[in-house]
Amino acid sequence: MSNTKQPISNRLRSLPVASGGGLPSKTPTRRSPLPAGEAPPLPLLHQALHPPNPMGDPHLLSSAHPAAAAASARKHPGPIDERFSDPSPHITKRPRVAADAAATVGSAPYPEEEVRSLVIMAGGIYPLARAEALRGLAAVLEKAGTGCCDGAGIVECCYGCAVELMRDEDEGVRLAVVRLVGLCAQKFAARMDVDAKSDGDIMDLIFQQLSSMARDMCTKVRIEAFGALGKMQRVSDGVLLQSLSKKVIKTDTMSGTIIKGQKLPPKLKIPCAAGIFAHGIEDEFYQVRTAACTSLGALAKFSSQYAEKALDLLMDMMNDDTETVRLQTLQALFHMATYGYLSMQEKHMHMFLGLLVDANALIRNAARKILGLVNLPKLQMFKSAIDCLIASLEKNPEEQDIYGILFSIGKNHGSFSANIAKHLAKEIATASDGELILDRPRVKALIIVSISAPFSDDKHKKLDIPSIIFSHAISLLGKVSCALGEEVNQDSLLSYLCHKGGMPLWGNRSVSVEFGESESCKVETVEVGEQIENTAKATKCLDRVLVMQSVESILQTVEGAWTMRMSCDVCEARTILRTCKEELKVLAENSSGSIGAFLSFLCEYLDAIRLVVELWQLIQLDNSYTVGLTAPDILLEKLNISVRRMECCYAGLNRGLEVQVMELALLANLLGLSNIGACSKAVLSKLVWIINRLEGLCADGSCELSDFSREIKKTFEADHIGSALIRNIHTSVELFRLKPTTDFGALKAISGVLQVCDNNSENPQSYICGLPVGVSFNISLWNISSNHRLWLHMSIGESVQHTFLDFSSFEGDGEVKSGSMVVPLNTTPMAHSFVLRVCLIMECYGGISSNQERHGGPSDCVVQLSDELDVYFVSTGQR
Amino acid sequence: MAIECLVLGAGQEVGKSCVVATIGGKRVMFDCGMHMGYHDRRHYPDFARALAAWGVPDFTSALACVVITHFHLDHIGALPYFTEVCGYHGPIYMTYPTKALAPFMLEDYRKVTMDQRGEAEQYSYEDILRCMKKVIPLDLKQTVQVDKDLVIRAYYAGHVLGAAMIYAKVGDAAMVYTGDYNMTPDRHLGAAQIDRLKLDLLITESTYAKTIRDSKHAREREFLKAVHKCVSGGGKVLIPTFALGRAQELCMLLDDYWERMNLKIPIYFSAGLTIQANMYYKMLIGWTSQKIKDSHAVHNPFDFKHVCHFERSFINNPGPCVLFATPGMISGGFSLEAFKKWAPSNKNLITLPGYCVAGTVGHKLMSGKPTRIDLDKDTHIDVRCQIHQLAFSPHTDSKGIMDLTEFLSPKHVILVHGEKPQMAFLKERIESELGIPCFYPANNESVSIPTTDNLKMSTTERFITSCAAEQGKQSLRKRNLIHGTGTSEVNGCDEAAVEGVILMEKHKAPKILCEDELAQVLGMERHLVQFEALGSSGIEEAVELEFKRAEAADLGSDGK
């Protein structure tokens, strides 16, 4: 039996068995949940399977120093470590596995079974079979969810198998290995995300393994390896920097080479990452160069030091003889710029500005986009960039988006643009009539740059732009508004320019609102909007880090708006909230998965906040209680619906989010109380329910009961009828603080899409008056589980029909289910034609339902899942 | 079985590459080069001595074949001498481009040495032609059965047009001789490419055993800047190069730059050889880099737009120009002539290659900054021109050697074609980082390398059945385990020890048996040894008796 082929993972695992002896107190308690007799204690079993090898068996070696091994295990309490040093890792996981598997038993076989047989097949003698087995493993891995515990062992297992085959003779196998290792890396990264901050040793190791694959002789393997490298996360700085330089960087910490006391085989030391990108960009095949450039850019977000050095390499690629590579390089630079990791230096400027006048329009365009985002540290560089843009504009006058770029570059460098503005003003002043022709691109460009200065970030300096510039800018209104994008309309822009230009105001209105005292705030939102607009338009797939950055900045704005509400500037607050929501919407449209769900959740949240703000204003204005359906009633109903949607339409709300929702529900009910002015029993019971729920959520101390809820609880306990509550309502509401959390875990949005087959207003469905008619729908449902109760809500004018939706026969996996069905419409009106409005609704279970009566339909506590759909009918006689 | 590796040339030095490897009794000569730095006995590998050591009458019977990796003189220079003067008549293998270009290289050198130094002619033009007639061309990845046992195959090596790495295999012993190779592609050639092979021995060049080169982009930029500065100042640029390879590479670079910068200064090729070579390059597109392969249908990059016709007298013309002249290390020929003319002016520029053999003018220029070069007793040259050292080298760097070694992971490595201190350094790295034993023998030393020998064995049906049964039990146990604890033990468990007896009889193939089959196969009865409490002499007697009985049965078996 040879020991050389034993995979690393196995060796890693064999260590803890030995070290388990060093921690005797730990083992019995851990094993206690195991039913007796189901499996023998692991160390024994392990030895039964691995008869002790007298020579060089690592676990024997380590068992010679059990104390040392145990000590090292104690020193690094990362999750990976935990997994490996845990004496019986899978036994401790087992209860959870069993609980999970209980639901699926019988329907799907254990993924372990699949993995086991695939791993055995991967050891076969036929290369094609080996490759296929690896692809199979990748497929299993992809299916297994990241967070769920039954995926845990699988990832290690697949990884171990892949590592073993990394040096395979067949390139097809190696290709499959790279894919699998890349996938494993993603799973590891995702898991660490959920777990905790961990030392990324395993990620470093994978990075190096992939690097060594990136020097493969097979082109396809290289392409794949560079692709996988670009998707790595949590790689340490040292390894990243090493990947740029062929010369081995000496590191004093040899943590990379020794992982958990296991000396790595010599092939996996840091040098195998050495200069991998330097090799990649020199590759013979442009596909490899392209992949290397992409990855170079993608990794830049993890380390600024790396980004700086990577930039040098990328700039050299501008000389590449293949256009695809140059474009990809620009794309990578753009990527770096969006993350704010692109710091252009003087030595790069010559090469980069050359691209602005490139013969190829695509390259020019890409280079401009980057220029709109970068930060230029020196005035000289700024001026040369502006000059180059102007030259480009003169050469290609049809490229009007240059104005937009000029505006944003000016905005990014406020003080530099102010400088430009000063010079321009002088020029305008000294120029005699006719000399300064506004039509000249140069003047146009400079004016745009100048007026962009007030929008800049440099708040600490008061930038005074000569008013003459603004008065000149008026004639360029079209260009300016074009440069600003859509979010500012021309009228307000004009009045702003007039205002700034010191002209007698044409239409004195709204200046103060739009740009007056609240200028700072407005500018901020405009800016946020523009930044996001830029990124959203350009990068199709926004990724997590970027989105979270934007979300955080938006949420800060929202919090600011909430405090503004206190100062009764409700109009302003409302506008800001609305803008923020629009921005979130843009982000949400471009995101998917749990982050997309979170964004739509936030949209909902902002909606609710806005409603609260509006409602509060109405309540404050009008203290006399009125009877009947009034504006507050409508707002309140809207607010309730919004809260209910947040409660019910998102699966996997974590504690923080749920507390957030519950507090909002509390607030909504409180406002309801104040609106009615008396305490109805239903509302009171709801309040009790919410408070209890909140207490339950905060019971284990993971989050704290806010002052607001505590205050209400106190008042409520003192006085069960709730009259005190109404008296104190103002002080209570004042206590409410907005604390949106950005930690969303594995949030999923529950939603549905309803489509009707072959029907529109031009092509209505025919029916016979008074007789039932069948309507066929295509329905897709997202994240619906079997215990949700869905109904089809069909209405014709006032009459409503509810049909229960049985989706058990729908096809699809846990995430998406879809199917088509024919739903009968029981009564049709006696009319020539009518429009049926259909939507999907879901019952809120366990919610705050007040009315338990059902008339064959759903409970009255429902949320709408899909958009409302119009189905057109025309009676047969009319056709 | 073993591989015996005799280094006839390029051991701890650069020049006259020649290695004879004896693989399972088959001798293969890799490369047959000459040393450019010497003009005496050391000019060629010491063939006679090798022949004496082998104890065979002539080379033809001693060697199974000669394989030439590429057409550089330090790899092919001694071939006509070896075939025509020493009298080797066996097969010679080289790739198509090597075969096409080698006669030009050889003839050019023959003429140069004859004209310049009047050195006694070692072989004539006819010798070259006769020699080339014996050559059998090879294609990339073509497997050639040289004789019953020996198989060779060529892999792409980059370096120069037609350069190859040679894989040779006899029985289970396999080795690769890299020749010169390049792991990073350049403008006109691709990077070396080889399959992952199971090797006992890798013989690799180690010209840059210690150097790690940075990105070529920066080097190109610097070179272009220096040349542009020189010609815009009205100076002349002398680029001494080998006629093939570097000349084309640099010319492509300059041609591109001239096009981009719209320069009108003439570029010259000194020798007709280079122009002829360009013709071959245009034809042998299949051996160039991917980019040229992709684009040659539209524009053949070897049709240089800015290269002008050249006459020898142009050397005295005023005004700026760029001249490519052979040979590369200014060891004579036209490059020396141009150097003599241009070196005294400080406007001019000489770009030296990254490596020059000791003893050449190039080497003298590289070491320090000499103001005067003594060619011989009477000739001195004042050197005032600028010198730009250009590390454009078609050789791989230290990192490349390590990468290739790691990729192939052979059992042993031998370094040749390098300088001793650097080789010692690289040997250390290979041994410590890759854990592969490494040697760097000097000239005329030989290294013997043990090889693995696979033995084919038959086995009885019973043995297979028992193995299978054992495995079945194992996997059953494993399945139970999986239900118990997840997947932790899946990896690496399918290897298990089985017990059996290997039976090796004379004149029969070895066989594996089950233990209890042994007696039956040998046609013997089972003997039982029982011990009783006897005196010490009694035990000895009993054991002896047992041994004798066994010997009598002529037991040729070997226990496990």
PDB file of N, CA and C in Angstrom, chain A residues 2 9-10 13 45-46 49-50 90 94 112 116 119 153 157 160-161 167-169 174 215-217 246-247 266 274 279 282-285 316 319 321, chain B residues 184-185 190-194 196 198 212-213 215-217 221 260 289-291 399 403-404 406-407 433 479 481-482 484-485 487-491 495:
ATOM      1  N   SER A   2       0.688   2.015  -0.979  1.00  0.00           N
ATOM      2  CA  SER A   2       1.575   3.171  -1.044  1.00  0.00           C
ATOM      3  C   SER A   2       0.912   4.327  -0.325  1.00  0.00           C
ATOM      4  N   SER A   9      -6.531  16.152   1.953  1.00  0.00           N
ATOM      5  CA  SER A   9      -7.647  16.295   2.878  1.00  0.00           C
ATOM      6  C   SER A   9      -7.630  15.154   3.881  1.00  0.00           C
ATOM      7  N   ASN A  10      -7.257  14.000   3.367  1.00  0.00           N
ATOM      8  CA  ASN A  10      -7.215  12.856   4.234  1.00  0.00           C
ATOM      9  C   ASN A  10      -6.159  13.043   5.311  1.00  0.00           C
ATOM     10  N   ARG A  13      -7.265  15.320   7.807  1.00  0.00           N
ATOM     11  CA  ARG A  13      -8.209  14.706   8.729  1.00  0.00           C
ATOM     12  C   ARG A  13      -7.551  13.749   9.687  1.00  0.00           C
ATOM     13  N   LEU A  45     -12.424   3.152  14.427  1.00  0.00           N
ATOM     14  CA  LEU A  45     -12.868   2.883  13.064  1.00  0.00           C
ATOM     15  C   LEU A  45     -11.802   3.308  12.076  1.00  0.00           C
ATOM     16  N   HIS A  46     -11.239   4.436  12.382  1.00  0.00           N
ATOM     17  CA  HIS A  46     -10.223   4.961  11.482  1.00  0.00           C
ATOM     18  C   HIS A  46      -9.059   3.984  11.379  1.00  0.00           C
ATOM     19  N   LEU A  49      -9.737   1.008   9.270  1.00  0.00           N
ATOM     20  CA  LEU A  49      -9.664   1.230   7.827  1.00  0.00           C
ATOM     21  C   LEU A  49      -8.258   1.524   7.360  1.00  0.00           C
ATOM     22  N   HIS A  50      -7.519   2.200   8.186  1.00  0.00           N
ATOM     23  CA  HIS A  50      -6.139   2.516   7.827  1.00  0.00           C
ATOM     24  C   HIS A  50      -5.244   1.751   8.764  1.00  0.00           C
ATOM     25  N   HIS A  90     -18.362  14.719  11.866  1.00  0.00           N
ATOM     26  CA  HIS A  90     -19.641  14.425  11.231  1.00  0.00           C
ATOM     27  C   HIS A  90     -20.643  13.883  12.216  1.00  0.00           C
ATOM     28  N   ARG A  94     -24.390  15.401  12.863  1.00  0.00           N
ATOM     29  CA  ARG A  94     -25.386  14.423  12.478  1.00  0.00           C
ATOM     30  C   ARG A  94     -26.817  14.789  12.863  1.00  0.00           C
ATOM     31  N   GLU A 112     -24.252  12.112  -0.265  1.00  0.00           N
ATOM     32  CA  GLU A 112     -23.032  11.410   0.112  1.00  0.00           C
ATOM     33  C   GLU A 112     -22.826  10.175  -0.758  1.00  0.00           C
ATOM     34  N   ARG A 116     -19.731   9.595  -3.109  1.00  0.00           N
ATOM     35  CA  ARG A 116     -18.840   8.462  -2.863  1.00  0.00           C
ATOM     36  C   ARG A 116     -18.592   7.689  -4.159  1.00  0.00           C
ATOM     37  N   VAL A 119     -16.469   9.689  -6.538  1.00  0.00           N
ATOM     38  CA  VAL A 119     -15.064   9.753  -6.147  1.00  0.00           C
ATOM     39  C   VAL A 119     -14.363   8.460  -6.533  1.00  0.00           C
ATOM     40  N   GLY A 153     -19.595  18.246   4.306  1.00  0.00           N
ATOM     41  CA  GLY A 153     -18.614  17.195   4.048  1.00  0.00           C
ATOM     42  C   GLY A 153     -18.334  17.033   2.577  1.00  0.00           C
ATOM     43  N   CYS A 157     -14.805  16.666   0.441  1.00  0.00           N
ATOM     44  CA  CYS A 157     -14.616  15.410  -0.276  1.00  0.00           C
ATOM     45  C   CYS A 157     -14.274  15.683  -1.745  1.00  0.00           C
ATOM     46  N   GLY A 160     -10.810  17.225  -2.018  1.00  0.00           N
ATOM     47  CA  GLY A 160      -9.758  16.216  -1.855  1.00  0.00           C
ATOM     48  C   GLY A 160      -9.563  15.409  -3.119  1.00  0.00           C
ATOM     49  N   CYS A 161     -10.679  15.039  -3.690  1.00  0.00           N
ATOM     50  CA  CYS A 161     -10.630  14.232  -4.909  1.00  0.00           C
ATOM     51  C   CYS A 161      -9.969  15.014  -6.040  1.00  0.00           C
ATOM     52  N   ARG A 167      -2.537  16.499 -10.926  1.00  0.00           N
ATOM     53  CA  ARG A 167      -1.359  16.224 -11.762  1.00  0.00           C
ATOM     54  C   ARG A 167      -1.673  15.130 -12.777  1.00  0.00           C
ATOM     55  N   ASP A 168      -2.906  15.009 -13.136  1.00  0.00           N
ATOM     56  CA  ASP A 168      -3.284  13.931 -14.039  1.00  0.00           C
ATOM     57  C   ASP A 168      -2.593  14.096 -15.390  1.00  0.00           C
ATOM     58  N   GLU A 169      -2.432  12.960 -16.054  1.00  0.00           N
ATOM     59  CA  GLU A 169      -1.751  13.024 -17.345  1.00  0.00           C
ATOM     60  C   GLU A 169      -2.665  13.565 -18.439  1.00  0.00           C
ATOM     61  N   ARG A 174      -7.545  17.352 -16.168  1.00  0.00           N
ATOM     62  CA  ARG A 174      -7.039  18.542 -15.484  1.00  0.00           C
ATOM     63  C   ARG A 174      -8.018  19.707 -15.625  1.00  0.00           C
ATOM     64  N   ARG A 215      -0.154  27.415 -15.090  1.00  0.00           N
ATOM     65  CA  ARG A 215       1.064  27.272 -15.881  1.00  0.00           C
ATOM     66  C   ARG A 215       1.004  25.978 -16.684  1.00  0.00           C
ATOM     67  N   ASP A 216      -0.154  25.430 -16.802  1.00  0.00           N
ATOM     68  CA  ASP A 216      -0.308  24.171 -17.517  1.00  0.00           C
ATOM     69  C   ASP A 216       0.052  24.359 -18.991  1.00  0.00           C
ATOM     70  N   MET A 217       0.377  23.252 -19.622  1.00  0.00           N
ATOM     71  CA  MET A 217       0.740  23.330 -21.036  1.00  0.00           C
ATOM     72  C   MET A 217      -0.496  23.387 -21.928  1.00  0.00           C
ATOM     73  N   LYS A 246       7.346  37.689 -10.645  1.00  0.00           N
ATOM     74  CA  LYS A 246       7.970  36.393 -10.861  1.00  0.00           C
ATOM     75  C   LYS A 246       9.018  36.119  -9.798  1.00  0.00           C
ATOM     76  N   LYS A 247       9.592  37.192  -9.296  1.00  0.00           N
ATOM     77  CA  LYS A 247      10.596  36.998  -8.259  1.00  0.00           C
ATOM     78  C   LYS A 247       9.891  36.639  -6.960  1.00  0.00           C
ATOM     79  N   PRO A 266       6.220  19.998  -1.376  1.00  0.00           N
ATOM     80  CA  PRO A 266       7.002  21.153  -1.835  1.00  0.00           C
ATOM     81  C   PRO A 266       6.361  21.904  -2.989  1.00  0.00           C
ATOM     82  N   ALA A 274       3.979  32.463  -7.934  1.00  0.00           N
ATOM     83  CA  ALA A 274       4.865  33.552  -8.332  1.00  0.00           C
ATOM     84  C   ALA A 274       4.624  33.981  -9.771  1.00  0.00           C
ATOM     85  N   HIS A 279       2.949  35.877 -16.174  1.00  0.00           N
ATOM     86  CA  HIS A 279       2.955  34.867 -17.223  1.00  0.00           C
ATOM     87  C   HIS A 279       1.685  34.958 -18.061  1.00  0.00           C
ATOM     88  N   GLU A 282       1.495  37.438 -20.759  1.00  0.00           N
ATOM     89  CA  GLU A 282       2.467  37.226 -21.834  1.00  0.00           C
ATOM     90  C   GLU A 282       2.098  36.011 -22.668  1.00  0.00           C
ATOM     91  N   ASP A 283       0.987  35.418 -22.360  1.00  0.00           N
ATOM     92  CA  ASP A 283       0.677  34.139 -22.974  1.00  0.00           C
ATOM     93  C   ASP A 283       0.540  34.265 -24.486  1.00  0.00           C
ATOM     94  N   GLU A 284       0.755  33.120 -25.114  1.00  0.00           N
ATOM     95  CA  GLU A 284       0.702  33.090 -26.573  1.00  0.00           C
ATOM     96  C   GLU A 284      -0.729  33.242 -27.070  1.00  0.00           C
ATOM     97  N   PHE A 285      -1.672  32.733 -26.311  1.00  0.00           N
ATOM     98  CA  PHE A 285      -3.048  32.714 -26.774  1.00  0.00           C
ATOM     99  C   PHE A 285      -3.814  33.891 -26.201  1.00  0.00           C
ATOM    100  N   ASP A 316       0.513  47.962 -19.366  1.00  0.00           N
ATOM    101  CA  ASP A 316       1.359  47.402 -20.419  1.00  0.00           C
ATOM    102  C   ASP A 316       0.525  46.672 -21.469  1.00  0.00           C
ATOM    103  N   ASN A 319      -0.621  47.825 -25.068  1.00  0.00           N
ATOM    104  CA  ASN A 319       0.190  47.662 -26.270  1.00  0.00           C
ATOM    105  C   ASN A 319      -0.047  46.330 -26.943  1.00  0.00           C
ATOM    106  N   ASP A 321      -1.273  43.287 -29.154  1.00  0.00           N
ATOM    107  CA  ASP A 321      -1.624  43.369 -30.574  1.00  0.00           C
ATOM    108  C   ASP A 321      -3.041  42.886 -30.869  1.00  0.00           C
TER     109      ASP A 321
ATOM    110  N   THR B 184       8.317  31.402 -22.440  1.00  0.00           N
ATOM    111  CA  THR B 184       7.434  32.538 -22.714  1.00  0.00           C
ATOM    112  C   THR B 184       7.423  32.789 -24.218  1.00  0.00           C
ATOM    113  N   PRO B 185       6.270  32.972 -24.778  1.00  0.00           N
ATOM    114  CA  PRO B 185       6.204  33.170 -26.216  1.00  0.00           C
ATOM    115  C   PRO B 185       6.753  34.541 -26.572  1.00  0.00           C
ATOM    116  N   GLY B 190       6.019  30.545 -30.496  1.00  0.00           N
ATOM    117  CA  GLY B 190       5.194  30.228 -29.341  1.00  0.00           C
ATOM    118  C   GLY B 190       6.043  29.755 -28.180  1.00  0.00           C
ATOM    119  N   ALA B 191       5.382  29.403 -27.094  1.00  0.00           N
ATOM    120  CA  ALA B 191       6.087  28.873 -25.933  1.00  0.00           C
ATOM    121  C   ALA B 191       6.229  27.366 -26.071  1.00  0.00           C
ATOM    122  N   ALA B 192       7.210  26.827 -25.364  1.00  0.00           N
ATOM    123  CA  ALA B 192       7.420  25.383 -25.389  1.00  0.00           C
ATOM    124  C   ALA B 192       6.166  24.666 -24.912  1.00  0.00           C
ATOM    125  N   GLN B 193       5.941  23.525 -25.478  1.00  0.00           N
ATOM    126  CA  GLN B 193       4.731  22.794 -25.140  1.00  0.00           C
ATOM    127  C   GLN B 193       5.033  21.311 -25.099  1.00  0.00           C
ATOM    128  N   ILE B 194       4.644  20.674 -24.045  1.00  0.00           N
ATOM    129  CA  ILE B 194       4.937  19.255 -23.923  1.00  0.00           C
ATOM    130  C   ILE B 194       3.816  18.576 -23.140  1.00  0.00           C
ATOM    131  N   ARG B 196       2.313  15.846 -20.331  1.00  0.00           N
ATOM    132  CA  ARG B 196       2.774  15.370 -19.042  1.00  0.00           C
ATOM    133  C   ARG B 196       3.192  13.915 -19.210  1.00  0.00           C
ATOM    134  N   LYS B 198       5.633  10.432 -18.159  1.00  0.00           N
ATOM    135  CA  LYS B 198       6.272   9.773 -17.008  1.00  0.00           C
ATOM    136  C   LYS B 198       7.739   9.608 -17.355  1.00  0.00           C
ATOM    137  N   ILE B 212      15.864  35.608 -13.188  1.00  0.00           N
ATOM    138  CA  ILE B 212      14.418  35.611 -13.398  1.00  0.00           C
ATOM    139  C   ILE B 212      14.099  36.886 -14.146  1.00  0.00           C
ATOM    140  N   ARG B 213      13.574  36.725 -15.336  1.00  0.00           N
ATOM    141  CA  ARG B 213      13.315  37.901 -16.149  1.00  0.00           C
ATOM    142  C   ARG B 213      11.956  38.478 -15.825  1.00  0.00           C
ATOM    143  N   SER B 215       8.674  41.078 -16.980  1.00  0.00           N
ATOM    144  CA  SER B 215       7.809  41.052 -18.148  1.00  0.00           C
ATOM    145  C   SER B 215       8.526  41.589 -19.382  1.00  0.00           C
ATOM    146  N   LYS B 216       8.244  40.977 -20.510  1.00  0.00           N
ATOM    147  CA  LYS B 216       8.920  41.396 -21.733  1.00  0.00           C
ATOM    148  C   LYS B 216       8.414  42.763 -22.203  1.00  0.00           C
ATOM    149  N   HIS B 217       7.231  43.144 -21.754  1.00  0.00           N
ATOM    150  CA  HIS B 217       6.671  44.419 -22.209  1.00  0.00           C
ATOM    151  C   HIS B 217       7.603  45.583 -21.892  1.00  0.00           C
ATOM    152  N   ARG B 221       9.680  48.064 -24.485  1.00  0.00           N
ATOM    153  CA  ARG B 221       9.529  49.507 -24.448  1.00  0.00           C
ATOM    154  C   ARG B 221      10.886  50.195 -24.368  1.00  0.00           C
ATOM    155  N   ARG B 260       3.902  52.421 -36.626  1.00  0.00           N
ATOM    156  CA  ARG B 260       3.112  53.231 -35.707  1.00  0.00           C
ATOM    157  C   ARG B 260       3.635  54.658 -35.633  1.00  0.00           C
ATOM    158  N   SER B 289       4.264  31.483 -33.921  1.00  0.00           N
ATOM    159  CA  SER B 289       3.340  31.692 -32.814  1.00  0.00           C
ATOM    160  C   SER B 289       1.892  31.713 -33.295  1.00  0.00           C
ATOM    161  N   GLN B 290       1.014  31.604 -32.319  1.00  0.00           N
ATOM    162  CA  GLN B 290      -0.413  31.516 -32.604  1.00  0.00           C
ATOM    163  C   GLN B 290      -0.900  32.742 -33.363  1.00  0.00           C
ATOM    164  N   LYS B 291      -0.424  33.900 -32.953  1.00  0.00           N
ATOM    165  CA  LYS B 291      -0.886  35.148 -33.558  1.00  0.00           C
ATOM    166  C   LYS B 291      -0.556  35.168 -35.059  1.00  0.00           C
ATOM    167  N   LYS B 399      12.818  30.599 -13.778  1.00  0.00           N
ATOM    168  CA  LYS B 399      11.443  30.260 -13.440  1.00  0.00           C
ATOM    169  C   LYS B 399      10.865  29.276 -14.440  1.00  0.00           C
ATOM    170  N   ASP B 403       9.421  25.677 -13.817  1.00  0.00           N
ATOM    171  CA  ASP B 403       8.045  25.371 -14.210  1.00  0.00           C
ATOM    172  C   ASP B 403       7.988  24.097 -15.034  1.00  0.00           C
ATOM    173  N   LEU B 404       8.903  24.002 -15.994  1.00  0.00           N
ATOM    174  CA  LEU B 404       8.891  22.818 -16.849  1.00  0.00           C
ATOM    175  C   LEU B 404       9.221  21.573 -16.028  1.00  0.00           C
ATOM    176  N   GLU B 406       8.775  21.143 -12.904  1.00  0.00           N
ATOM    177  CA  GLU B 406       7.647  20.808 -12.048  1.00  0.00           C
ATOM    178  C   GLU B 406       6.533  20.145 -12.842  1.00  0.00           C
ATOM    179  N   PHE B 407       6.308  20.668 -14.022  1.00  0.00           N
ATOM    180  CA  PHE B 407       5.229  20.117 -14.838  1.00  0.00           C
ATOM    181  C   PHE B 407       5.515  18.665 -15.215  1.00  0.00           C
ATOM    182  N   GLU B 433      13.237  22.421  -3.582  1.00  0.00           N
ATOM    183  CA  GLU B 433      11.838  22.805  -3.795  1.00  0.00           C
ATOM    184  C   GLU B 433      11.021  21.700  -4.428  1.00  0.00           C
ATOM    185  N   ARG B 479     -19.704   1.550   3.189  1.00  0.00           N
ATOM    186  CA  ARG B 479     -21.067   2.028   3.065  1.00  0.00           C
ATOM    187  C   ARG B 479     -21.680   2.233   4.457  1.00  0.00           C
ATOM    188  N   LEU B 481     -20.141   2.887   7.016  1.00  0.00           N
ATOM    189  CA  LEU B 481     -19.460   4.035   7.580  1.00  0.00           C
ATOM    190  C   LEU B 481     -20.119   5.324   7.123  1.00  0.00           C
ATOM    191  N   ILE B 482     -20.491   5.338   5.867  1.00  0.00           N
ATOM    192  CA  ILE B 482     -21.043   6.565   5.323  1.00  0.00           C
ATOM    193  C   ILE B 482     -22.359   6.898   5.990  1.00  0.00           C
ATOM    194  N   GLY B 484     -23.043   6.134   8.839  1.00  0.00           N
ATOM    195  CA  GLY B 484     -22.705   6.534  10.206  1.00  0.00           C
ATOM    196  C   GLY B 484     -22.153   7.938  10.280  1.00  0.00           C
ATOM    197  N   THR B 485     -21.190   8.256   9.431  1.00  0.00           N
ATOM    198  CA  THR B 485     -20.448   9.490   9.697  1.00  0.00           C
ATOM    199  C   THR B 485     -20.288  10.400   8.518  1.00  0.00           C
ATOM    200  N   THR B 487     -19.090  11.551   4.734  1.00  0.00           N
ATOM    201  CA  THR B 487     -18.221  11.165   3.626  1.00  0.00           C
ATOM    202  C   THR B 487     -16.754  11.191   3.974  1.00  0.00           C
ATOM    203  N   SER B 488     -16.457  11.308   5.229  1.00  0.00           N
ATOM    204  CA  SER B 488     -15.069  11.637   5.570  1.00  0.00           C
ATOM    205  C   SER B 488     -14.073  10.603   5.081  1.00  0.00           C
ATOM    206  N   GLU B 489     -14.462   9.360   4.992  1.00  0.00           N
ATOM    207  CA  GLU B 489     -13.461   8.340   4.712  1.00  0.00           C
ATOM    208  C   GLU B 489     -13.483   7.866   3.266  1.00  0.00           C
ATOM    209  N   VAL B 490     -14.160   8.606   2.430  1.00  0.00           N
ATOM    210  CA  VAL B 490     -14.307   8.104   1.068  1.00  0.00           C
ATOM    211  C   VAL B 490     -13.001   8.162   0.300  1.00  0.00           C
ATOM    212  N   ASN B 491     -12.288   9.274   0.461  1.00  0.00           N
ATOM    213  CA  ASN B 491     -11.085   9.437  -0.347  1.00  0.00           C
ATOM    214  C   ASN B 491      -9.993   8.468   0.046  1.00  0.00           C
ATOM    215  N   GLU B 495      -7.411   1.833  -1.992  1.00  0.00           N
ATOM    216  CA  GLU B 495      -6.171   1.086  -2.072  1.00  0.00           C
ATOM    217  C   GLU B 495      -6.072   0.211  -0.840  1.00  0.00           C
TER     218      GLU B 495
END
